[in-house]
Short mmCIF file of C-alpha atoms and ligand atoms in Angstrom, two decimals:
data_model
loop_
_atom_site.label_atom_id
_atom_site.label_comp_id
_atom_site.label_asym_id
_atom_site.label_seq_id
_atom_site.Cartn_x
_atom_site.Cartn_y
_atom_site.Cartn_z
CA MET A 738 35.32 14.40 -28.53
CA LYS A 739 33.92 14.66 -25.02
CA TYR A 740 30.76 12.54 -25.96
CA ILE A 741 32.79 9.44 -26.41
CA SER A 742 33.87 9.33 -22.81
CA TYR A 743 30.29 10.05 -21.73
CA PHE A 744 29.25 7.20 -23.81
CA PHE A 745 31.61 4.96 -21.97
CA ILE A 746 30.61 5.94 -18.77
CA ALA A 747 27.01 5.32 -19.76
CA ILE A 748 27.77 1.68 -20.92
CA ALA A 749 30.01 1.03 -17.91
CA SER A 750 27.39 2.25 -15.39
CA ALA A 751 24.70 0.29 -17.18
CA PHE A 752 26.76 -3.05 -16.78
CA LEU A 753 27.33 -2.12 -13.16
CA VAL A 754 23.64 -1.79 -12.58
CA ILE A 755 22.77 -4.97 -14.27
CA LEU A 756 25.28 -6.83 -12.22
CA LEU A 757 24.20 -5.19 -8.92
CA SER A 758 20.58 -5.66 -9.48
CA LEU A 759 20.98 -9.37 -10.47
CA SER A 760 22.68 -10.07 -7.39
CA SER A 761 20.08 -8.28 -5.30
CA CYS A 762 16.83 -9.90 -6.37
CA SER A 763 16.38 -12.19 -3.31
CA PRO A 764 14.85 -10.58 -0.29
CA ASN A 765 16.72 -9.79 2.83
CA HIS A 766 16.65 -13.00 4.77
CA LYS A 767 18.11 -11.41 7.86
CA ALA A 768 14.77 -9.67 7.96
CA THR A 769 13.26 -12.50 9.90
CA THR A 770 15.92 -12.93 12.53
CA ASN A 771 14.50 -12.92 15.94
CA GLN A 772 15.29 -9.85 18.15
CA PRO A 773 16.29 -10.35 21.68
CA MET A 774 14.24 -7.67 23.03
CA ALA A 775 11.10 -9.27 21.54
CA MET A 776 9.30 -10.22 24.73
CA LYS A 777 8.42 -7.30 26.83
CA ASP A 778 6.28 -7.44 30.03
CA GLN A 779 2.66 -7.29 29.13
CA PRO A 780 0.21 -5.50 31.46
CA GLN A 781 -2.39 -8.19 30.36
CA THR A 782 -1.38 -11.85 30.74
CA ALA A 783 -1.98 -13.48 27.49
CA ASP A 784 -3.17 -17.17 27.53
CA THR A 785 -1.63 -18.10 24.10
CA THR A 786 0.25 -16.44 21.33
CA VAL A 787 0.22 -16.10 17.67
CA LYS A 788 3.51 -15.25 16.15
CA ILE A 789 3.75 -13.43 12.94
CA ARG A 790 6.85 -14.60 11.34
CA ASN A 791 8.01 -14.80 7.64
CA PHE A 792 4.68 -13.51 6.51
CA LYS A 793 2.71 -16.13 8.27
CA PHE A 794 0.64 -16.46 11.34
CA GLU A 795 2.01 -19.24 13.60
CA PRO A 796 -0.24 -20.99 14.56
CA ALA A 797 -2.53 -20.35 11.48
CA ASN A 798 -5.39 -21.98 13.14
CA LEU A 799 -6.01 -21.28 16.88
CA ALA A 800 -8.94 -22.18 19.05
CA ILE A 801 -9.41 -20.23 22.37
CA ALA A 802 -12.26 -20.13 24.84
CA VAL A 803 -14.44 -16.95 25.51
CA GLY A 804 -12.85 -14.76 27.99
CA LYS A 805 -9.35 -15.95 27.03
CA THR A 806 -6.75 -13.66 25.64
CA VAL A 807 -4.46 -14.15 22.52
CA GLN A 808 -1.36 -12.12 22.08
CA PHE A 809 -0.25 -11.42 18.35
CA ILE A 810 3.47 -10.70 18.11
CA ASN A 811 5.12 -9.50 14.98
CA VAL A 812 8.72 -10.63 14.66
CA ASP A 813 9.26 -9.77 11.07
CA GLU A 814 10.90 -6.47 9.82
CA GLU A 815 7.81 -5.68 7.93
CA PRO A 816 4.76 -4.37 9.66
CA HIS A 817 1.71 -6.65 9.76
CA THR A 818 -1.73 -6.50 11.37
CA ALA A 819 -4.29 -9.20 12.42
CA THR A 820 -7.52 -7.91 10.91
CA ALA A 821 -10.87 -10.02 11.19
CA THR A 822 -12.46 -10.10 7.85
CA ASP A 823 -15.88 -9.39 9.44
CA GLY A 824 -14.36 -6.48 11.52
CA THR A 825 -14.65 -8.20 14.90
CA PHE A 826 -11.06 -7.34 15.71
CA ASN A 827 -8.19 -5.27 14.15
CA SER A 828 -4.74 -5.04 15.65
CA LYS A 829 -3.67 -1.86 13.49
CA ALA A 830 -0.19 -1.76 12.41
CA LEU A 831 2.28 -3.95 14.43
CA ASP A 832 5.69 -2.83 13.81
CA THR A 833 8.70 -5.15 14.48
CA ASN A 834 8.39 -6.69 18.03
CA GLN A 835 5.11 -5.00 18.60
CA THR A 836 2.32 -6.96 20.43
CA TRP A 837 -1.39 -6.68 20.49
CA ASN A 838 -3.72 -8.62 22.66
CA TYR A 839 -7.25 -9.72 21.88
CA THR A 840 -9.65 -10.94 24.53
CA ALA A 841 -12.43 -13.27 22.95
CA THR A 842 -15.76 -12.02 23.64
CA LYS A 843 -18.21 -14.20 21.47
CA PRO A 844 -18.03 -17.60 20.18
CA GLY A 845 -17.72 -18.23 16.62
CA THR A 846 -15.06 -18.70 13.76
CA TYR A 847 -13.27 -15.51 12.81
CA PRO A 848 -11.27 -15.67 9.63
CA TYR A 849 -8.57 -12.92 9.71
CA ILE A 850 -5.87 -11.51 7.38
CA CYS A 851 -3.08 -8.84 7.40
CA SER A 852 -4.43 -5.87 5.81
CA VAL A 853 -0.90 -4.80 4.64
CA HIS A 854 -0.37 -8.36 3.08
CA PRO A 855 -3.91 -9.66 2.54
CA PHE A 856 -2.59 -12.95 1.17
CA MET A 857 -1.55 -13.74 4.83
CA LYS A 858 -4.51 -15.77 6.46
CA GLY A 859 -5.45 -17.01 9.85
CA MET A 860 -8.36 -18.44 11.59
CA LEU A 861 -9.42 -17.78 15.25
CA THR A 862 -12.08 -20.15 16.71
CA VAL A 863 -13.70 -18.90 19.89
CA THR A 864 -15.41 -21.62 21.79
CA ASN A 865 -17.74 -21.56 24.75
CA LYS A 866 -16.48 -21.15 28.18
CA LYS A 867 -15.30 -24.29 29.69
CA ASN A 868 -15.67 -24.56 33.56
CA MET B 1073 30.94 14.36 -13.49
CA GLN B 1074 27.39 15.14 -12.59
CA ARG B 1075 24.64 13.20 -14.11
CA ARG B 1076 22.58 16.19 -14.99
CA LYS B 1077 25.39 17.74 -16.74
CA PHE B 1078 25.67 14.52 -18.83
CA ILE B 1079 22.06 14.43 -19.65
CA GLU B 1080 22.08 18.10 -20.83
CA HIS B 1081 24.86 17.55 -22.88
CA VAL B 1082 23.99 14.52 -24.84
CA GLY B 1083 20.32 15.41 -24.62
CA TRP B 1084 21.06 18.31 -26.80
CA THR B 1085 22.27 15.95 -29.40
CA GLY B 1086 19.15 14.08 -29.26
CA LEU B 1087 21.04 10.89 -28.18
CA GLY B 1088 20.40 11.20 -24.41
CA ILE B 1089 19.76 7.88 -22.68
CA VAL B 1090 18.99 7.26 -19.00
CA TRP B 1091 19.44 3.74 -17.78
CA ALA B 1092 16.78 2.69 -15.41
CA VAL B 1093 16.56 -0.79 -13.67
CA GLY B 1094 13.81 -2.26 -11.80
CA ALA B 1095 14.48 -4.62 -8.81
CA ASN B 1096 13.69 -7.35 -11.15
CA GLY B 1097 16.95 -6.78 -12.91
CA LEU B 1098 15.30 -5.67 -16.19
CA LEU B 1099 17.04 -2.74 -17.77
CA THR B 1100 15.16 -0.25 -19.61
CA ALA B 1101 16.60 2.59 -21.63
CA CYS B 1102 14.78 5.87 -21.59
CA GLN B 1103 15.58 8.69 -23.95
CA VAL B 1104 15.93 12.06 -22.44
CA GLY B 1105 15.93 14.63 -25.06
CA GLU B 1106 14.97 18.12 -25.35
CA PRO B 1107 11.03 17.56 -25.55
CA ASN B 1108 10.57 20.00 -28.51
CA ALA B 1109 13.45 18.71 -30.55
CA GLN B 1110 11.73 15.48 -31.37
CA LYS B 1111 8.50 17.11 -32.29
CA SER B 1112 7.39 18.30 -35.60
CA SER B 1113 3.93 19.73 -34.33
CA THR B 1114 3.86 23.19 -32.69
CA THR B 1115 1.34 22.21 -29.95
CA SER B 1116 2.93 22.26 -26.57
CA PRO B 1117 3.13 18.65 -25.18
CA PHE B 1118 0.97 17.81 -22.14
CA SER B 1119 3.04 15.93 -19.53
CA PHE B 1120 2.59 14.89 -15.94
CA VAL B 1121 4.68 13.04 -13.18
CA GLN B 1122 3.81 9.89 -11.28
CA ILE B 1123 5.62 9.21 -8.04
CA SER B 1124 4.70 6.25 -5.79
CA ASP B 1125 5.33 4.43 -2.41
CA THR B 1126 7.08 7.00 -0.42
CA HIS B 1127 6.48 5.10 2.76
CA ILE B 1128 7.27 7.93 5.18
CA GLY B 1129 7.90 6.35 8.52
CA PHE B 1130 9.89 3.67 7.21
CA LYS B 1131 13.34 3.32 9.10
CA LYS B 1132 14.65 -0.24 8.17
CA PRO B 1133 18.00 -1.09 6.65
CA ALA B 1134 16.54 -1.12 3.19
CA ASN B 1135 16.38 2.70 3.34
CA GLU B 1136 16.90 4.54 6.68
CA HIS B 1137 16.40 7.84 4.97
CA VAL B 1138 13.05 7.74 2.97
CA THR B 1139 12.71 11.51 3.70
CA ASP B 1140 15.88 12.16 1.88
CA THR B 1141 15.03 10.15 -1.15
CA LEU B 1142 11.57 11.73 -1.35
CA GLN B 1143 13.36 15.11 -1.18
CA LYS B 1144 15.75 14.23 -3.88
CA THR B 1145 12.57 13.18 -5.99
CA ILE B 1146 10.86 16.56 -5.34
CA ASP B 1147 13.94 18.47 -6.21
CA ALA B 1148 14.21 16.53 -9.63
CA ILE B 1149 10.75 16.96 -10.35
CA ASN B 1150 10.86 20.80 -9.67
CA ALA B 1151 13.84 21.06 -11.92
CA LEU B 1152 12.39 19.36 -14.86
CA PRO B 1153 12.82 21.60 -18.10
CA THR B 1154 9.20 21.28 -18.84
CA PRO B 1155 7.10 21.70 -15.87
CA PRO B 1156 4.45 18.89 -15.55
CA ALA B 1157 0.81 19.68 -15.42
CA PHE B 1158 0.55 17.87 -12.11
CA VAL B 1159 2.06 15.09 -9.96
CA ILE B 1160 0.09 12.13 -8.96
CA HIS B 1161 1.20 9.95 -6.04
CA THR B 1162 -0.10 6.48 -6.45
CA GLY B 1163 -0.24 5.39 -2.89
CA ASP B 1164 1.86 4.18 0.33
CA ILE B 1165 2.48 7.81 1.16
CA SER B 1166 3.07 6.54 4.77
CA HIS B 1167 4.42 3.32 6.15
CA LEU B 1168 2.05 2.64 9.16
CA SER B 1169 -0.86 5.24 8.37
CA LYS B 1170 0.20 7.43 11.34
CA PRO B 1171 -1.04 11.05 11.48
CA GLU B 1172 2.46 12.22 12.04
CA GLU B 1173 3.80 10.12 8.87
CA PHE B 1174 1.08 11.90 6.72
CA ASP B 1175 2.00 15.38 8.24
CA GLN B 1176 5.58 14.86 7.32
CA ALA B 1177 4.73 13.58 3.77
CA LYS B 1178 2.34 16.52 3.30
CA GLN B 1179 5.03 19.08 4.36
CA LEU B 1180 7.52 17.47 1.97
CA LEU B 1181 5.08 17.20 -0.91
CA SER B 1182 3.98 20.78 -0.42
CA GLN B 1183 7.37 21.89 -2.08
CA LEU B 1184 6.02 20.68 -5.49
CA LYS B 1185 5.43 23.63 -7.68
CA VAL B 1186 2.44 21.98 -9.41
CA PRO B 1187 -0.72 20.50 -8.17
CA LEU B 1188 -0.76 17.21 -6.46
CA PHE B 1189 -3.25 14.37 -6.73
CA THR B 1190 -3.10 11.36 -4.37
CA LEU B 1191 -4.90 8.02 -3.89
CA PRO B 1192 -4.27 5.61 -0.98
CA GLY B 1193 -2.19 2.49 -0.74
CA GLU B 1194 -2.80 -0.32 1.86
CA HIS B 1195 -0.09 1.28 4.03
CA ASP B 1196 -2.24 4.42 4.09
CA THR B 1197 -5.49 2.62 5.31
CA ILE B 1198 -4.19 0.42 8.25
CA GLY B 1199 -6.65 -0.01 11.00
CA ASP B 1200 -8.94 2.96 10.08
CA ARG B 1201 -9.94 2.34 6.38
CA GLY B 1202 -8.15 5.49 5.45
CA LYS B 1203 -9.54 8.02 7.88
CA ALA B 1204 -6.10 9.55 8.91
CA TYR B 1205 -5.22 9.65 5.33
CA GLU B 1206 -8.34 11.48 4.35
CA GLU B 1207 -7.77 13.97 7.06
CA ALA B 1208 -4.32 14.72 5.76
CA PHE B 1209 -5.03 14.63 2.09
CA ASN B 1210 -8.69 15.78 1.58
CA ARG B 1211 -10.04 14.64 -1.72
CA LYS B 1212 -13.29 16.34 -2.15
CA ASP B 1213 -14.38 14.87 -5.55
CA VAL B 1214 -13.86 11.21 -4.48
CA LYS B 1215 -16.94 9.11 -4.52
CA GLU B 1216 -16.65 5.24 -3.72
CA GLY B 1217 -12.98 5.49 -4.12
CA LEU B 1218 -13.33 6.92 -7.53
CA GLN B 1219 -11.99 10.48 -8.97
CA VAL B 1220 -12.34 11.68 -12.36
CA TRP B 1221 -11.17 14.75 -14.08
CA ASP B 1222 -10.45 16.12 -17.78
CA GLN B 1223 -7.36 17.96 -18.87
CA ALA B 1224 -5.93 18.63 -22.20
CA GLY B 1225 -8.58 16.26 -23.98
CA ILE B 1226 -7.57 13.41 -21.72
CA HIS B 1227 -9.76 11.73 -19.37
CA PHE B 1228 -8.11 10.85 -16.14
CA VAL B 1229 -9.48 8.17 -13.76
CA SER B 1230 -8.07 7.52 -10.16
CA LEU B 1231 -9.21 4.28 -8.47
CA THR B 1232 -9.14 2.77 -4.89
CA ASN B 1233 -8.34 -0.83 -4.54
CA VAL B 1234 -6.93 -1.09 -1.02
CA LEU B 1235 -9.96 -1.07 1.33
CA ASP B 1236 -11.33 -4.63 0.55
CA PHE B 1237 -9.56 -7.59 -0.62
CA GLY B 1238 -10.42 -10.60 -2.82
CA ALA B 1239 -10.43 -14.10 -1.43
CA THR B 1240 -6.93 -14.85 -2.33
CA GLY B 1241 -5.63 -11.61 -0.88
CA THR B 1242 -5.64 -9.41 -4.01
CA GLY B 1243 -6.82 -5.86 -4.21
CA LYS B 1244 -10.68 -5.08 -4.90
CA LEU B 1245 -12.49 -2.24 -6.51
CA GLY B 1246 -15.96 -3.20 -5.35
CA GLU B 1247 -19.22 -3.00 -7.17
CA ALA B 1248 -20.17 0.50 -6.15
CA GLN B 1249 -16.97 1.92 -7.65
CA LEU B 1250 -17.14 -0.07 -10.69
CA ASP B 1251 -20.94 0.94 -11.27
CA LEU B 1252 -19.90 4.66 -10.92
CA LEU B 1253 -16.94 4.19 -13.27
CA SER B 1254 -19.21 2.38 -15.74
CA LYS B 1255 -21.63 5.44 -15.72
CA ASP B 1256 -18.68 7.86 -16.15
CA LEU B 1257 -17.16 5.98 -19.12
CA ALA B 1258 -20.53 5.77 -21.03
CA ASN B 1259 -20.33 9.69 -21.38
CA GLN B 1260 -16.78 9.40 -22.87
CA LYS B 1261 -15.96 9.28 -26.66
CA GLN B 1262 -13.98 6.09 -27.33
CA ASP B 1263 -11.27 8.17 -29.03
CA THR B 1264 -10.72 10.06 -25.88
CA PRO B 1265 -7.47 8.97 -24.34
CA LEU B 1266 -7.78 7.57 -20.79
CA VAL B 1267 -5.09 7.47 -18.17
CA VAL B 1268 -6.01 5.33 -15.17
CA PHE B 1269 -4.31 5.31 -11.73
CA SER B 1270 -4.41 2.94 -8.74
CA HIS B 1271 -2.17 1.70 -6.22
CA ILE B 1272 -2.33 -2.24 -6.68
CA PRO B 1273 -1.77 -3.19 -10.11
CA LEU B 1274 -4.85 -3.70 -12.21
CA TYR B 1275 -4.10 -6.97 -14.05
CA ASN B 1276 -2.90 -10.57 -12.63
CA LEU B 1277 0.78 -9.45 -12.22
CA TYR B 1278 1.64 -11.95 -9.36
CA PRO B 1279 -1.50 -12.83 -7.48
CA LYS B 1280 0.50 -15.10 -5.05
CA TRP B 1281 1.88 -11.99 -3.44
CA GLY B 1282 -1.49 -10.13 -3.87
CA TRP B 1283 -0.22 -8.29 -6.97
CA ALA B 1284 -3.39 -8.24 -8.76
CA THR B 1285 -6.93 -7.00 -8.33
CA ALA B 1286 -9.72 -9.50 -7.76
CA ASP B 1287 -12.28 -7.74 -9.87
CA SER B 1288 -9.95 -6.29 -12.55
CA ALA B 1289 -11.67 -8.32 -15.31
CA LYS B 1290 -14.76 -6.13 -15.03
CA LEU B 1291 -12.74 -3.08 -15.16
CA LEU B 1292 -10.82 -4.06 -18.23
CA SER B 1293 -14.08 -4.83 -20.11
CA LEU B 1294 -15.12 -1.31 -19.41
CA LEU B 1295 -11.75 0.10 -20.68
CA SER B 1296 -11.22 -2.15 -23.60
CA PRO B 1297 -13.40 -0.16 -26.18
CA PHE B 1298 -11.24 2.82 -25.69
CA ALA B 1299 -8.53 3.51 -28.38
CA SER B 1300 -5.79 4.44 -26.00
CA VAL B 1301 -5.67 3.39 -22.27
CA THR B 1302 -2.65 4.00 -20.15
CA VAL B 1303 -2.83 2.33 -16.62
CA LEU B 1304 -0.27 3.58 -13.98
CA THR B 1305 0.00 1.82 -10.63
CA GLY B 1306 2.49 1.36 -7.60
CA HIS B 1307 2.73 -1.03 -4.97
CA ILE B 1308 5.28 -3.37 -6.32
CA HIS B 1309 8.25 -0.81 -6.08
CA GLN B 1310 9.69 -1.70 -9.55
CA VAL B 1311 8.95 -1.09 -13.11
CA ILE B 1312 7.11 -3.72 -14.96
CA GLU B 1313 5.20 -3.19 -18.34
CA HIS B 1314 2.51 -5.14 -19.83
CA SER B 1315 -0.24 -4.76 -22.43
CA GLU B 1316 -3.58 -6.32 -23.47
CA GLY B 1317 -5.17 -4.93 -26.40
CA ASN B 1318 -5.06 -1.13 -26.35
CA ILE B 1319 -4.42 -1.13 -22.64
CA ARG B 1320 -0.86 -0.46 -21.59
CA PHE B 1321 0.13 -1.23 -17.84
CA HIS B 1322 3.05 0.44 -16.20
CA THR B 1323 4.00 -0.25 -12.48
CA ALA B 1324 6.20 2.38 -10.80
CA ALA B 1325 9.53 2.47 -9.01
CA ALA B 1326 9.21 3.59 -5.34
CA THR B 1327 10.93 6.51 -3.68
CA ALA B 1328 11.54 4.48 -0.67
CA TYR B 1329 12.91 0.99 -1.44
CA PRO B 1330 12.81 -1.90 -3.83
CA LEU B 1331 10.90 -4.97 -3.46
CA PRO B 1332 12.02 -8.26 -5.16
CA ALA B 1333 11.01 -9.44 -8.67
CA PRO B 1334 7.68 -11.50 -8.62
CA GLY B 1335 8.47 -14.85 -7.10
CA HIS B 1336 12.12 -14.07 -6.15
CA GLY B 1337 12.53 -15.08 -2.68
CA ASP B 1338 9.57 -16.18 -0.41
CA GLN B 1339 7.98 -12.90 0.34
CA PRO B 1340 7.71 -9.53 -0.99
CA ALA B 1341 9.84 -8.03 1.85
CA PRO B 1342 12.11 -4.95 1.35
CA VAL B 1343 15.33 -5.58 -0.50
CA LYS B 1344 18.65 -4.17 0.94
CA LEU B 1345 21.01 -2.57 -1.69
CA PRO B 1346 24.29 -0.70 -1.33
CA GLU B 1347 23.54 3.12 -1.41
CA ASN B 1348 24.39 3.89 -4.96
CA ASN B 1349 22.47 0.93 -6.34
CA LEU B 1350 19.49 1.84 -4.13
CA LEU B 1351 19.29 5.29 -5.83
CA ALA B 1352 19.30 3.68 -9.34
CA VAL B 1353 16.05 1.70 -8.53
CA LEU B 1354 14.26 4.68 -6.90
CA GLY B 1355 12.78 7.55 -8.78
CA PHE B 1356 9.84 8.82 -10.62
CA ARG B 1357 8.39 8.76 -14.03
CA THR B 1358 7.22 11.43 -16.56
CA VAL B 1359 4.30 10.79 -18.92
CA GLU B 1360 3.79 12.72 -21.99
CA VAL B 1361 0.72 12.43 -24.03
CA ILE B 1362 1.80 13.19 -27.47
CA SER B 1363 -1.37 12.54 -29.48
CA GLY B 1364 -4.74 10.67 -29.13
CA LYS B 1365 -2.86 7.35 -29.36
CA ASP B 1366 0.80 7.92 -28.24
CA THR B 1367 2.00 8.12 -24.69
CA ARG B 1368 5.55 8.29 -23.77
CA VAL B 1369 6.55 7.14 -20.42
CA ASP B 1370 10.26 8.00 -19.27
CA GLN B 1371 11.74 6.66 -16.04
CA HIS B 1372 13.89 9.01 -13.96
CA ALA B 1373 16.17 7.28 -11.59
CA LEU B 1374 17.59 9.01 -8.54
CA GLY B 1375 21.06 8.19 -9.15
CU1 LIG C 2662 1.48 -8.35 6.54
#
């Protein structure tokens, strides 16, 4: 009967699928490779940088003075954001190699997350202007 | 040989089996038979379709053709032998919440021959708390993220858990939405079957990656008195099943790309598979409510 061959195809494809899926359970580590075109000229000069890499803000804790500018750059394949939990700043979506600059306006401590991966956490501390 | 042909042949004998596999490597067998063949009652079955995580706008190696895989999904749904009552999209319609991504998704989804319900994922609310999403997919009856409706004796509940986040980075429903739901459920009979939708899973699936909802305990206490509760979510791009009491949880496959099984690897980053294996982990599901207590959930892989 024809059905017998269908049955064998089903079994064979099931095994193939198991094998292939087992071998593919780890994430794509190439995703985090740095791209050479990462740094493009920015119209606004940043004083310091937070790199978003491997689903982490680097450095996770940063202090800058009022009036200074921090640049967030996403080098992951996944999109991320830098979103202050109190709404003070929000980068919107940063795709691979996109940057976003934030100039600090008010002293304080600003915990922030990635709104796409809210388990990613950072802290921006804004200090009074030094003269 | 074409797969559909295969299904039609063996489906007729009542032995049809579709193999579906999650990115977690778990294999699930789903029976595909002629729906009426396995039923003794004469009432027509009520069924609907869930799709999830279409990520229109995604162009990375894990799937450079997310519009093609969505098109395949739509074609397969339109070709179902029993047309579903509706299709629900459980979020991450877009990849970056861009208006042009929503437009493209909307155009593709407009080919569905049955009504479409949607709810937002965290990729649909980036930077604007879902404003662009709401403009594209106007949801009139939504209050505090909650939408409820009744169909075929089933009470449907659609929840939003991507606008605020718990302290550890999990999803959150919020007090206002839970209060509304509490009032709504107080008016339901406890033998009414409930079907609940959201984007992020509504139990502690893998909190380390945010695969949980911070205030889900309160939700589950509202749901637990009901005799039959089916919870269908997206977000994790793989099929995982779980139950607590009378509540059955099912996460959905994506139509865009797979994510690793919980804890496999350091981050929940897209998994790159060879083309044919990719189609095997993408797809949609049909849900058939057979009686007040029985719900049948079938996976349909794209390849
Ligand atoms: Cu992120």
